[in-house]
Coordinates of C-alpha atoms and ligand atoms in Angstrom, one line a residue:
X269 CA -29.7 -14.7 66.0
X270 CA -31.8 -17.8 65.9
X271 CA -35.8 -17.5 64.9
X272 CA -36.9 -20.6 66.4
X273 CA -38.7 -20.9 69.8
X274 CA -36.0 -22.7 72.7
X275 CA -38.3 -25.9 72.6
X276 CA -39.1 -27.1 69.7
X277 CA -39.4 -26.1 65.6
X278 CA -40.2 -22.9 64.3
X279 CA -42.5 -20.4 66.0
X280 CA -45.6 -20.4 67.9
X281 CA -49.1 -20.6 66.1
X282 CA -48.4 -23.5 64.0
X283 CA -49.2 -26.1 66.6
X284 CA -52.4 -28.3 66.7
X285 CA -53.9 -31.6 68.2
X286 CA -53.0 -34.9 65.7
X287 CA -56.4 -35.7 63.5
X288 CA -58.3 -37.8 65.0
X289 CA -57.9 -40.7 62.3
X290 CA -53.7 -40.1 63.1
X291 CA -54.5 -39.9 67.3
X292 CA -56.6 -43.3 66.7
X293 CA -54.0 -45.2 64.9
X294 CA -51.2 -43.9 67.0
X295 CA -52.8 -44.9 69.5
X296 CA -54.2 -48.6 68.5
X297 CA -51.1 -49.4 67.1
X298 CA -48.0 -47.7 69.1
X299 CA -50.2 -48.6 72.6
X300 CA -50.1 -44.3 73.6
X301 CA -50.4 -44.1 77.0
X302 CA -52.8 -40.7 76.9
X303 CA -51.6 -37.5 78.6
X304 CA -49.3 -34.8 77.6
X305 CA -46.0 -33.7 78.7
X306 CA -45.4 -30.3 77.4
X307 CA -42.1 -28.4 78.1
X308 CA -41.8 -26.7 81.3
X309 CA -40.2 -23.2 81.5
X310 CA -37.6 -21.7 79.8
X311 CA -36.5 -20.4 83.6
X312 CA -36.5 -23.6 84.8
X313 CA -33.9 -25.3 82.7
X314 CA -30.3 -25.9 84.0
X315 CA -27.4 -25.0 82.6
X316 CA -24.0 -25.6 83.4
X317 CA -22.6 -22.3 84.7
X318 CA -21.0 -20.0 81.9
X319 CA -16.8 -20.1 82.9
X320 CA -15.3 -17.4 80.5
X321 CA -11.8 -16.7 82.3
X322 CA -11.4 -13.2 83.2
X323 CA -10.8 -11.0 80.5
X324 CA -12.2 -13.2 77.6
X325 CA -15.3 -11.5 77.5
X326 CA -14.0 -7.9 77.3
X327 CA -10.9 -9.4 74.5
X328 CA -14.3 -10.8 72.4
X329 CA -16.2 -7.3 73.1
X330 CA -13.2 -5.3 71.6
X331 CA -13.4 -7.2 68.3
X332 CA -17.6 -7.3 67.9
X333 CA -18.9 -4.9 70.4
X334 CA -20.4 -5.2 73.5
X335 CA -23.9 -5.9 72.2
X336 CA -22.8 -8.8 70.5
X337 CA -21.3 -10.8 73.1
X338 CA -24.1 -12.4 75.1
X339 CA -24.5 -14.9 78.0
X340 CA -27.8 -14.7 79.0
X341 CA -30.1 -17.2 79.8
X342 CA -32.2 -17.9 76.7
X343 CA -29.1 -17.2 74.1
X344 CA -27.0 -20.1 76.0
X345 CA -30.2 -22.1 75.9
X346 CA -30.8 -21.4 72.4
X347 CA -27.9 -22.2 70.8
X348 CA -26.9 -25.5 73.1
X349 CA -28.0 -28.1 70.8
X350 CA -29.3 -28.4 67.6
X351 CA -32.7 -30.1 66.7
X352 CA -32.6 -33.8 66.9
X353 CA -34.9 -35.9 68.7
X354 CA -32.0 -36.0 71.5
X355 CA -31.5 -32.9 71.0
X356 CA -35.4 -31.7 72.1
X357 CA -35.8 -34.3 74.1
X358 CA -32.7 -33.0 76.7
X359 CA -34.5 -29.6 76.6
X360 CA -37.9 -31.1 77.3
X361 CA -36.3 -32.7 80.3
X362 CA -35.4 -29.3 81.7
X363 CA -31.7 -29.8 82.1
X364 CA -28.5 -30.0 79.6
X365 CA -25.3 -30.7 80.2
X366 CA -23.8 -28.6 77.5
X367 CA -24.5 -25.0 76.4
X368 CA -21.9 -22.6 74.7
X369 CA -20.4 -20.1 77.6
X370 CA -21.0 -17.3 75.1
X371 CA -23.1 -16.2 72.0
X372 CA -21.0 -14.0 69.9
X373 CA -22.0 -12.8 66.1
X374 CA -19.3 -11.5 64.0
X375 CA -21.0 -8.8 61.9
X376 CA -18.2 -8.9 58.7
X377 CA -15.7 -11.7 57.7
X378 CA -12.9 -9.8 59.2
X379 CA -14.6 -10.1 62.4
X380 CA -14.9 -14.1 62.0
X381 CA -11.7 -14.3 61.2
X382 CA -10.3 -11.9 64.3
X383 CA -13.3 -13.6 66.5
X384 CA -10.8 -17.0 65.5
X385 CA -8.0 -15.7 65.9
X386 CA -8.7 -14.5 69.7
X387 CA -10.2 -17.9 70.3
X388 CA -7.3 -19.5 69.8
X389 CA -5.4 -17.0 72.0
X390 CA -8.0 -17.8 74.3
X391 CA -8.0 -21.6 73.9
X392 CA -11.8 -21.2 73.7
X393 CA -13.5 -23.9 71.1
X394 CA -15.9 -22.2 68.5
X395 CA -19.0 -24.1 67.3
X396 CA -20.5 -22.5 63.9
X397 CA -23.8 -21.6 64.3
X398 CA -26.6 -20.7 61.6
X399 CA -30.2 -21.7 61.9
X400 CA -29.2 -24.2 64.3
X401 CA -31.1 -26.9 62.6
X402 CA -28.6 -29.6 62.3
X403 CA -30.3 -33.3 63.4
X404 CA -26.8 -34.8 64.2
X405 CA -25.5 -32.7 67.1
X406 CA -23.5 -30.4 64.8
X407 CA -24.2 -27.4 66.2
X408 CA -23.7 -29.3 70.5
X409 CA -21.1 -26.9 72.3
X410 CA -19.0 -29.1 73.0
X411 CA -15.7 -28.0 74.3
X412 CA -13.2 -30.6 73.7
X413 CA -10.0 -30.2 75.4
X414 CA -11.1 -26.3 75.6
X415 CA -11.1 -24.1 78.3
X416 CA -14.4 -22.6 77.2
X417 CA -16.8 -22.9 73.8
X418 CA -18.4 -19.9 71.8
X419 CA -21.2 -20.3 69.7
X420 CA -20.3 -18.4 66.8
X421 CA -23.7 -17.6 65.2
X422 CA -23.4 -16.1 61.7
X423 CA -27.1 -13.8 62.5
X424 CA -25.3 -10.9 61.2
X425 CA -23.1 -12.2 58.0
X426 CA -26.6 -12.0 56.0
X427 CA -27.6 -10.6 52.4
X428 CA -26.9 -11.1 48.8
X429 CA -23.4 -9.2 48.2
X430 CA -23.5 -9.9 44.2
X431 CA -25.6 -10.9 41.5
X432 CA -24.5 -11.8 37.7
X433 CA -28.2 -12.0 36.5
X434 CA -25.9 -12.7 33.2
X435 CA -24.2 -15.3 34.0
X436 CA -26.6 -17.2 36.7
X437 CA -24.5 -16.6 39.6
X438 CA -24.7 -15.1 43.0
X439 CA -23.0 -14.3 46.7
X440 CA -24.7 -14.6 49.6
X441 CA -23.5 -14.2 53.1
X442 CA -23.0 -17.5 55.1
X443 CA -25.8 -16.9 57.5
X444 CA -28.3 -15.9 54.9
X445 CA -31.6 -18.0 56.0
X446 CA -33.8 -19.6 53.0
X447 CA -36.5 -17.4 52.8
X448 CA -34.6 -14.4 52.7
X449 CA -32.1 -15.9 49.6
X450 CA -35.2 -16.4 48.0
X451 CA -36.5 -13.2 48.0
X452 CA -33.2 -11.6 46.7
X453 CA -33.5 -13.6 44.0
X454 CA -37.0 -13.4 43.2
X455 CA -36.3 -9.5 42.9
X456 CA -34.1 -10.2 39.9
X457 CA -36.2 -13.3 38.5
X458 CA -33.8 -15.6 39.7
X459 CA -34.3 -18.7 42.2
X460 CA -31.5 -21.0 43.7
X461 CA -34.7 -23.4 43.9
X462 CA -32.8 -25.4 47.1
X463 CA -35.7 -26.1 50.0
X464 CA -34.7 -28.7 52.4
X465 CA -37.9 -29.3 55.1
X466 CA -35.6 -26.9 57.1
X467 CA -35.6 -24.1 54.3
X468 CA -37.3 -21.6 56.3
X469 CA -35.1 -21.8 59.8
X470 CA -32.0 -23.0 57.9
X471 CA -28.9 -20.7 56.8
X472 CA -26.8 -20.9 53.1
X473 CA -23.8 -21.1 55.3
X474 CA -25.4 -24.4 57.2
X475 CA -26.9 -25.9 53.9
X476 CA -22.9 -25.7 52.6
X477 CA -21.0 -26.7 55.6
X478 CA -23.8 -30.1 56.0
X479 CA -23.5 -30.6 51.9
X480 CA -27.8 -30.3 52.3
X481 CA -30.3 -31.5 49.9
X482 CA -33.4 -29.6 48.9
X483 CA -37.0 -31.4 48.5
X484 CA -36.6 -30.6 44.4
X485 CA -32.7 -31.5 43.8
X486 CA -33.6 -34.1 41.4
X487 CA -34.3 -30.9 38.9
X488 CA -31.7 -28.8 40.8
X489 CA -29.3 -30.7 42.0
X490 CA -27.7 -30.9 46.0
X491 CA -25.7 -27.9 47.8
X492 CA -23.0 -29.3 46.7
X493 CA -23.7 -28.9 42.7
X494 CA -24.6 -25.6 42.6
X495 CA -21.5 -23.9 44.7
X496 CA -19.3 -22.1 42.6
X497 CA -16.8 -20.8 44.8
X498 CA -16.8 -19.0 48.6
X499 CA -14.9 -18.1 51.3
X500 CA -14.0 -19.4 54.8
X501 CA -12.2 -17.9 58.1
X502 CA -10.2 -20.1 59.5
X503 CA -8.1 -19.7 62.3
X504 CA -5.2 -19.3 60.7
X505 CA -7.0 -16.9 58.2
X506 CA -8.7 -16.7 55.2
X507 CA -9.5 -19.6 52.3
X508 CA -11.1 -18.1 49.0
X509 CA -12.1 -20.6 46.5
X510 CA -11.9 -19.7 43.1
X511 CA -15.1 -18.7 41.6
X512 CA -15.0 -19.5 37.9
X513 CA -17.5 -21.7 36.0
X514 CA -14.4 -24.7 35.7
X515 CA -11.1 -25.5 36.4
X516 CA -8.4 -27.3 35.9
X517 CA -6.2 -26.2 38.7
X518 CA -5.4 -29.4 40.9
X519 CA -8.1 -30.3 43.0
X520 CA -11.2 -28.5 43.7
X521 CA -10.5 -27.0 47.0
X522 CA -14.6 -26.1 47.3
X523 CA -15.2 -30.2 47.9
X524 CA -12.7 -30.0 50.7
X525 CA -14.3 -27.2 52.6
X526 CA -18.2 -27.9 51.7
X527 CA -19.5 -30.4 53.8
X528 CA -16.7 -29.2 56.4
X529 CA -19.2 -29.0 59.5
X530 CA -17.7 -26.1 60.9
X531 CA -14.4 -27.9 61.8
X532 CA -12.0 -25.8 60.0
X533 CA -13.4 -22.4 60.1
X534 CA -16.8 -20.5 59.3
X535 CA -18.0 -20.2 55.6
X536 CA -18.7 -16.2 55.1
X537 CA -19.8 -16.5 51.9
X538 CA -21.0 -18.1 49.0
X539 CA -21.1 -18.1 45.4
X540 CA -24.2 -20.3 43.7
X541 CA -25.4 -21.1 40.5
X542 CA -29.1 -19.7 40.5
X543 CA -31.6 -20.2 37.4
X544 CA -34.2 -18.1 35.8
X545 CA -37.7 -18.5 38.1
X546 CA -39.8 -21.4 36.6
X547 CA -42.8 -19.9 35.0
X548 CA -45.3 -22.6 35.2
X549 CA -45.6 -25.2 38.6
X550 CA -47.7 -28.0 38.9
X551 CA -48.2 -30.4 41.8
X552 CA -50.0 -33.8 41.4
X553 CA -50.0 -37.5 42.9
X554 CA -50.1 -40.7 41.2
X555 CA -50.6 -43.9 43.3
X556 CA -47.8 -47.4 42.8
X557 CA -48.7 -50.3 42.9
X558 CA -45.7 -51.2 45.6
X559 CA -42.5 -49.6 46.8
X560 CA -40.4 -52.1 44.3
X561 CA -42.4 -51.3 41.6
X562 CA -42.3 -48.0 42.5
X563 CA -38.9 -47.9 42.8
X564 CA -38.1 -49.4 39.2
X565 CA -40.6 -46.7 38.1
X566 CA -38.6 -43.8 39.3
X567 CA -35.4 -45.3 38.0
X568 CA -36.8 -45.7 34.4
X569 CA -38.0 -41.5 35.2
X570 CA -34.7 -40.5 36.1
X571 CA -32.7 -42.4 33.4
X572 CA -34.5 -41.1 30.6
X573 CA -33.4 -37.7 31.9
X574 CA -37.7 -37.2 32.9
X575 CA -37.7 -37.2 36.3
X576 CA -39.6 -34.4 38.2
X577 CA -37.6 -32.1 40.4
X578 CA -39.7 -33.2 43.0
X579 CA -40.0 -36.8 43.3
X580 CA -41.1 -38.4 46.5
X581 CA -42.2 -42.0 46.7
X582 CA -43.9 -43.4 50.0
X583 CA -43.5 -47.2 50.6
X584 CA -47.0 -48.8 51.6
X585 CA -46.4 -47.9 55.4
X586 CA -45.5 -44.0 55.0
X587 CA -48.8 -44.0 52.7
X588 CA -50.9 -45.7 55.4
X589 CA -49.9 -43.6 58.3
X590 CA -49.3 -40.2 56.2
X591 CA -53.0 -40.6 55.1
X592 CA -54.2 -41.2 58.5
X593 CA -52.3 -38.5 59.7
X594 CA -53.4 -35.9 57.0
X595 CA -57.0 -35.8 57.3
X596 CA -59.9 -38.0 58.8
X597 CA -62.6 -36.4 57.0
X598 CA -64.4 -38.3 53.1
X599 CA -61.4 -37.1 50.9
X600 CA -58.9 -39.0 52.6
X601 CA -61.7 -42.4 52.6
X602 CA -62.7 -41.2 48.8
X603 CA -59.2 -41.7 47.6
X604 CA -58.4 -45.0 49.2
X605 CA -61.9 -46.5 47.7
X606 CA -60.6 -45.2 44.5
X607 CA -57.1 -46.6 44.6
X608 CA -58.9 -49.7 45.5
X609 CA -61.0 -49.6 42.1
X610 CA -57.7 -49.2 40.4
X611 CA -56.3 -52.4 42.2
X612 CA -53.8 -50.6 44.6
X613 CA -54.9 -52.5 47.8
X614 CA -51.9 -51.5 49.6
X615 CA -50.8 -48.8 47.8
X616 CA -47.9 -46.4 47.6
X617 CA -48.1 -42.7 47.0
X618 CA -45.7 -40.7 44.5
X619 CA -45.4 -37.1 44.8
X620 CA -44.5 -34.9 41.6
X621 CA -43.7 -31.2 41.4
X622 CA -43.0 -30.4 38.0
X623 CA -41.6 -26.8 36.4
X624 CA -40.8 -25.2 33.4
X625 CA -39.7 -22.0 32.1
X626 CA -43.7 -21.9 30.6
X627 CA -46.6 -23.9 30.6
X628 CA -46.0 -25.7 27.5
X629 CA -42.3 -26.2 28.6
X630 CA -44.1 -28.1 31.4
X631 CA -46.0 -30.2 29.6
X632 CA -43.8 -31.2 26.9
X633 CA -41.8 -32.6 30.1
X634 CA -44.9 -33.9 32.0
X635 CA -46.3 -35.9 29.0
X636 CA -42.7 -37.6 28.9
X637 CA -42.6 -38.5 32.5
X638 CA -46.4 -39.9 32.6
X639 CA -46.0 -42.0 29.7
X640 CA -42.6 -43.9 31.7
X641 CA -45.2 -43.7 35.1
X642 CA -48.2 -45.3 33.2
X643 CA -45.7 -47.9 31.8
X644 CA -44.8 -49.0 35.5
X645 CA -48.5 -49.0 36.6
X646 CA -49.3 -45.9 38.2
X647 CA -52.8 -44.7 38.5
X648 CA -53.1 -40.6 38.4
X649 CA -54.8 -39.3 41.2
X650 CA -55.1 -35.7 40.4
X651 CA -53.9 -32.5 41.7
X652 CA -55.5 -32.2 45.3
X653 CA -52.8 -34.6 47.2
X654 CA -49.6 -33.1 45.3
X655 CA -50.8 -29.5 46.2
X656 CA -51.7 -30.5 49.6
X657 CA -48.3 -32.0 50.1
X658 CA -46.6 -28.1 48.9
X659 CA -48.8 -26.4 50.8
X660 CA -47.6 -28.3 53.9
X661 CA -44.7 -28.8 52.8
X662 CA -42.6 -27.3 56.0
X663 CA -45.2 -28.1 58.5
X664 CA -44.1 -32.0 59.5
X665 CA -41.5 -30.5 62.4
X666 CA -44.7 -28.8 64.2
X667 CA -46.1 -32.2 64.2
X668 CA -43.0 -33.9 65.7
X669 CA -43.2 -31.8 68.6
X670 CA -47.0 -32.3 69.4
X671 CA -46.2 -36.0 69.1
X672 CA -42.8 -35.5 71.7
X673 CA -45.7 -33.9 73.9
X674 CA -47.9 -37.1 73.2
X675 CA -44.8 -39.2 74.9
X676 CA -43.7 -40.6 70.8
X677 CA -40.8 -41.4 69.9
X678 CA -40.3 -39.7 66.4
X679 CA -37.5 -39.5 64.7
X680 CA -36.0 -39.6 60.6
X681 CA -32.6 -41.1 59.4
X682 CA -31.5 -41.6 55.8
X683 CA -29.1 -42.7 53.4
X684 CA -28.3 -43.8 49.7
X685 CA -27.4 -46.6 48.0
X686 CA -27.3 -47.7 44.3
X687 CA -30.8 -48.6 42.4
X688 CA -29.0 -52.3 42.6
X689 CA -28.6 -52.2 46.3
X690 CA -31.5 -50.4 46.9
X691 CA -34.6 -52.6 47.9
X692 CA -31.7 -54.9 49.8
X693 CA -30.8 -51.6 51.6
X694 CA -34.3 -51.3 52.6
X695 CA -35.4 -53.9 53.6
X696 CA -32.6 -54.6 56.2
X697 CA -32.8 -51.0 57.4
X698 CA -36.2 -51.3 58.0
X699 CA -36.0 -54.8 59.5
X700 CA -33.0 -53.2 61.9
X701 CA -35.4 -50.7 63.0
X702 CA -38.2 -52.3 64.4
X703 CA -35.6 -54.9 66.1
X704 CA -34.0 -52.1 67.7
X705 CA -37.4 -50.7 68.6
X706 CA -38.5 -53.8 70.1
X707 CA -35.6 -55.1 71.8
X708 CA -36.7 -52.2 73.8
X709 CA -40.2 -53.5 74.3
X710 CA -41.7 -51.2 72.2
X711 CA -43.5 -51.8 68.9
X712 CA -43.1 -49.2 66.1
X713 CA -44.1 -47.6 63.1
X714 CA -41.6 -47.9 60.2
X715 CA -41.9 -46.3 57.1
X716 CA -40.1 -44.7 54.2
X717 CA -39.1 -42.7 51.4
X718 CA -37.3 -42.1 48.1
X719 CA -36.9 -38.5 47.1
X720 CA -33.8 -37.4 45.8
X721 CA -32.8 -39.6 42.5
X722 CA -29.8 -39.6 40.5
X723 CA -28.9 -42.1 37.5
X724 CA -27.2 -44.3 39.4
X725 CA -29.1 -44.8 42.8
X726 CA -31.2 -42.9 45.1
X727 CA -31.7 -42.0 49.1
X728 CA -34.4 -43.3 51.3
X729 CA -35.6 -41.6 54.2
X730 CA -36.8 -43.2 57.2
X731 CA -39.3 -41.9 59.8
X732 CA -39.9 -44.0 62.5
X733 CA -42.2 -43.8 65.9
X734 CA -42.6 -45.8 68.7
X735 CA -44.4 -45.2 72.3
X736 CA -41.6 -43.7 74.4
X737 CA -39.8 -45.4 77.0
X738 CA -40.6 -43.3 80.2
X739 CA -37.2 -42.9 81.6
X740 CA -35.0 -44.2 79.1
X741 CA -36.3 -41.8 76.2
X742 CA -32.5 -41.6 74.9
X743 CA -31.6 -45.3 75.8
X744 CA -34.5 -46.0 73.3
X745 CA -33.5 -44.5 70.6
X746 CA -30.2 -45.3 70.8
X747 CA -30.7 -48.4 70.4
X748 CA -32.5 -47.7 67.3
X749 CA -30.4 -45.5 65.8
X750 CA -27.2 -47.8 66.5
X751 CA -29.1 -50.7 64.9
X752 CA -30.3 -48.8 62.0
X753 CA -26.5 -47.8 61.7
X754 CA -24.9 -51.1 61.7
X755 CA -27.0 -52.1 59.0
X756 CA -26.4 -49.1 56.8
X757 CA -23.0 -50.2 57.1
X758 CA -23.5 -53.5 56.7
X759 CA -25.4 -52.6 53.6
X760 CA -22.5 -51.1 51.9
X761 CA -24.6 -47.8 51.8
X762 CA -23.7 -44.1 53.3
X763 CA -24.3 -43.3 56.8
X764 CA -25.8 -40.3 55.8
X765 CA -27.2 -38.5 52.6
X766 CA -28.0 -35.2 53.5
X767 CA -28.1 -34.9 56.9
X768 CA -24.3 -35.3 57.7
X769 CA -22.1 -36.3 60.3
X770 CA -22.2 -34.6 63.1
X771 CA -21.7 -36.3 66.5
X772 CA -24.2 -38.8 65.9
X773 CA -22.6 -40.7 63.0
X774 CA -19.3 -40.2 63.7
X775 CA -18.9 -44.0 64.8
X776 CA -19.6 -45.0 61.3
X777 CA -17.3 -42.7 59.4
X778 CA -14.3 -44.9 59.7
X779 CA -16.1 -47.5 58.0
X780 CA -16.7 -45.4 55.2
X781 CA -14.4 -43.3 54.1
X782 CA -11.5 -45.7 55.9
X783 CA -8.2 -44.9 58.0
X784 CA -6.4 -43.0 55.1
X785 CA -9.5 -41.1 54.5
X786 CA -9.6 -40.0 57.8
X787 CA -5.9 -38.8 57.4
X788 CA -6.8 -36.5 54.7
X789 CA -9.2 -34.7 56.4
X790 CA -7.1 -34.3 59.6
X791 CA -4.4 -33.1 57.5
X792 CA -7.1 -30.4 56.2
X793 CA -7.2 -30.0 60.2
X794 CA -3.9 -29.2 61.4
X795 CA -3.3 -26.8 58.4
X796 CA -6.5 -24.7 58.9
X797 CA -6.9 -25.3 62.9
X798 CA -4.1 -25.8 64.1
X799 CA -5.2 -26.1 68.0
X800 CA -8.1 -27.9 67.1
X801 CA -10.6 -25.2 68.1
X802 CA -13.2 -25.3 65.5
X803 CA -16.4 -27.6 66.3
X804 CA -14.7 -30.3 68.4
X805 CA -16.3 -33.8 68.6
X806 CA -17.7 -33.1 65.1
X807 CA -17.2 -35.1 62.0
X808 CA -13.9 -35.9 63.1
X809 CA -12.7 -36.2 66.7
X810 CA -9.3 -34.4 67.4
X811 CA -7.5 -34.4 70.2
X812 CA -3.8 -32.1 69.9
X813 CA -1.8 -35.2 71.7
X814 CA -2.9 -38.2 69.3
X815 CA -4.4 -37.0 66.6
X816 CA -7.3 -39.8 66.6
X817 CA -9.9 -39.3 63.8
X818 CA -13.5 -41.2 63.8
X819 CA -14.7 -41.5 66.9
X820 CA -14.8 -45.5 66.3
X821 CA -16.0 -46.2 70.4
X822 CA -18.8 -43.8 71.1
X823 CA -22.8 -44.7 70.3
X824 CA -24.8 -41.8 69.3
X825 CA -26.1 -39.4 71.6
X826 CA -23.5 -40.7 74.4
X827 CA -22.0 -37.2 76.0
X828 CA -18.3 -36.9 76.8
Ligands
FAD1136 C1 -37.1 -30.8 60.8 C2 -35.6 -30.8 60.3 C3 -35.9 -30.9 58.5 C4 -34.6 -31.1 57.9 N1 -34.8 -30.7 56.4 C5 -33.6 -31.2 55.7 C6 -33.4 -31.5 54.3 O1 -34.4 -31.7 53.9 N2 -32.4 -31.4 53.7 C7 -31.2 -31.5 54.5 O2 -30.0 -31.4 53.4 N3 -31.1 -31.5 55.7 C8 -32.5 -31.0 56.4 N4 -32.2 -30.8 57.9 C9 -31.0 -30.4 58.6 C10 -30.6 -29.5 58.3 O3 -31.4 -28.4 58.4 C11 -29.6 -29.3 57.7 O4 -28.4 -29.9 57.7 C12 -28.9 -27.9 57.1 O5 -28.6 -27.6 56.1 C13 -28.6 -26.9 58.2 O6 -28.3 -25.8 58.3 P1 -28.1 -24.6 59.7 O7 -28.3 -23.5 58.7 O8 -29.5 -24.5 60.3 O9 -26.9 -24.8 60.3 P2 -26.8 -25.4 61.9 O10 -27.6 -26.3 62.3 O11 -26.7 -24.1 62.2 O12 -25.3 -26.0 61.4 C14 -25.1 -27.7 61.0 C15 -23.6 -27.4 60.8 O13 -22.8 -26.6 60.3 C16 -21.5 -25.7 60.6 N5 -22.2 -24.7 60.1 C17 -23.2 -23.5 60.3 N6 -23.4 -22.5 59.4 C18 -21.9 -22.5 59.0 C19 -21.1 -21.9 58.6 N7 -21.5 -20.3 58.4 N8 -19.7 -22.1 58.2 C20 -18.9 -22.9 58.5 N9 -20.1 -24.0 59.2 C21 -21.7 -23.9 59.5 C22 -22.5 -26.0 62.1 O14 -21.1 -26.2 63.3 C23 -23.1 -27.4 62.4 O15 -21.9 -28.2 62.2 C24 -33.2 -30.9 58.3 C25 -33.6 -30.7 59.7 C26 -34.7 -30.7 60.7 C27 -34.7 -30.3 61.8

């Protein structure tokens, strides 16, 4: 069951105007036209007619029960697309050219398996749907070459199914939402520590299906680092991977299923490594004298093994815009003035979240980290900014909704590169985004942060803002996205660090994993999903005639 409002992020009650200083900055630098473009009413949103073959609905009801097969307008709208910029713009435009014919919610892993078998018989495509927070078109209700499309909502496959505190492992059903997983673990004194920005509205199964990375991944690892085993319902049967601590029993099948984006089956249960909940936490901020210097500091931190679990370094532009968007009051003015007195004229803000079993453990870790930072010219800014970041860590997507209402193109994209290639990738992608938006005649603000560190490299996460091109909003976005994707590929970086491939990144997959890589994925697809009903058009493109993998021709956002 989706928890989000149909037209935007999250739930009502978190919206508000932009802070005056942020509003002034955007108006001046992007030339905002003024006025508001609020979404229309849900009833007015046009969808393709639901067209299930006679008897199909009854067959599905026979598997899960009548109450769990829905084709009402709100259910179809809320399962039609995810939460990418083009998704939100299409919802706001009042018409979608895709929607599931029906939404089905199995209550058990056995029912999920039976739904898939039934869909094979009925020739219905199946789109696994967790929280629906995909930003790459991963849940778009495409039917491919099939007779209809079912959104398989994992909303009843929830909860902790097993916990072994002594070994530090816990099993969750695939549809368990982030806050529910953490509160179940908290009752045992444990934590998973996986907090993507979408935490409140995304699911364990969705995280595993997309290889997600939480905000504390530098300390806790990405989701694939903590998956010990899983169960996948496929159209031809269930796959259960081993759940032991380690194995040498051939290639690791978990790695084939993690990141499979619903194209091989539905993840019904996941066994995850968990840890004792930390006894002490501290958020704080530092100012760095430039992005290049900051990146060197991060490299030193992570290679010395003393990085904080949450480590986020904004470049000069993101720092400037974030400070304007954070507050128009005296506190930010004071912070800027203080940084200037310390020689930081164009500062880069670094937010750190430390954790430890207790205060002493935290202190020892932090002191080692702070020594490295000071050696790289970092200036301590205290806990206020860090705590404000932690308090607002899930608020950004609500601001995006407000920006869209104000006529701003607001989107993000991400990649990762080695430490050696990181700055060059950063410069190339930033330049491509600016050029892509300038080509459409719109000035842009392009900022970036590094927020996931590895001994060998790090992620780059870009945010870009521009005045929307009225009447050509999607084309404007496509131009910027294609320019950035091509620049990432040319730099030899990955097309996605944690958002996954979905539909929007499919054009670049072949370049990244090669024809043989695509053929290996295709072989898995043929084995588990021989009629190609699972999530058509995502990750790899499949037709039963010629088995074409990797959508090389289409550009991001094109509907086909
Ligand atoms: C505002 C915002 C912030 C975000 N922040 C982050 C972030 O910090 N880190 C990050 O990694 N991502 C982030 N994302 C992207 C997104 O939240 C992640 O990809 C997340 O893992 C998706 O989980 P979900 O439950 O919403 O999956 P969905 O969006 O429902 O599905 C995503 C993909 O997984 C498949 N899928 C879902 N559930 C299953 C299942 N049980 N079995 C098989 N396939 C399944 C779907 O078919 C689809 O292909 C963000 C997105 C938004 C909108």
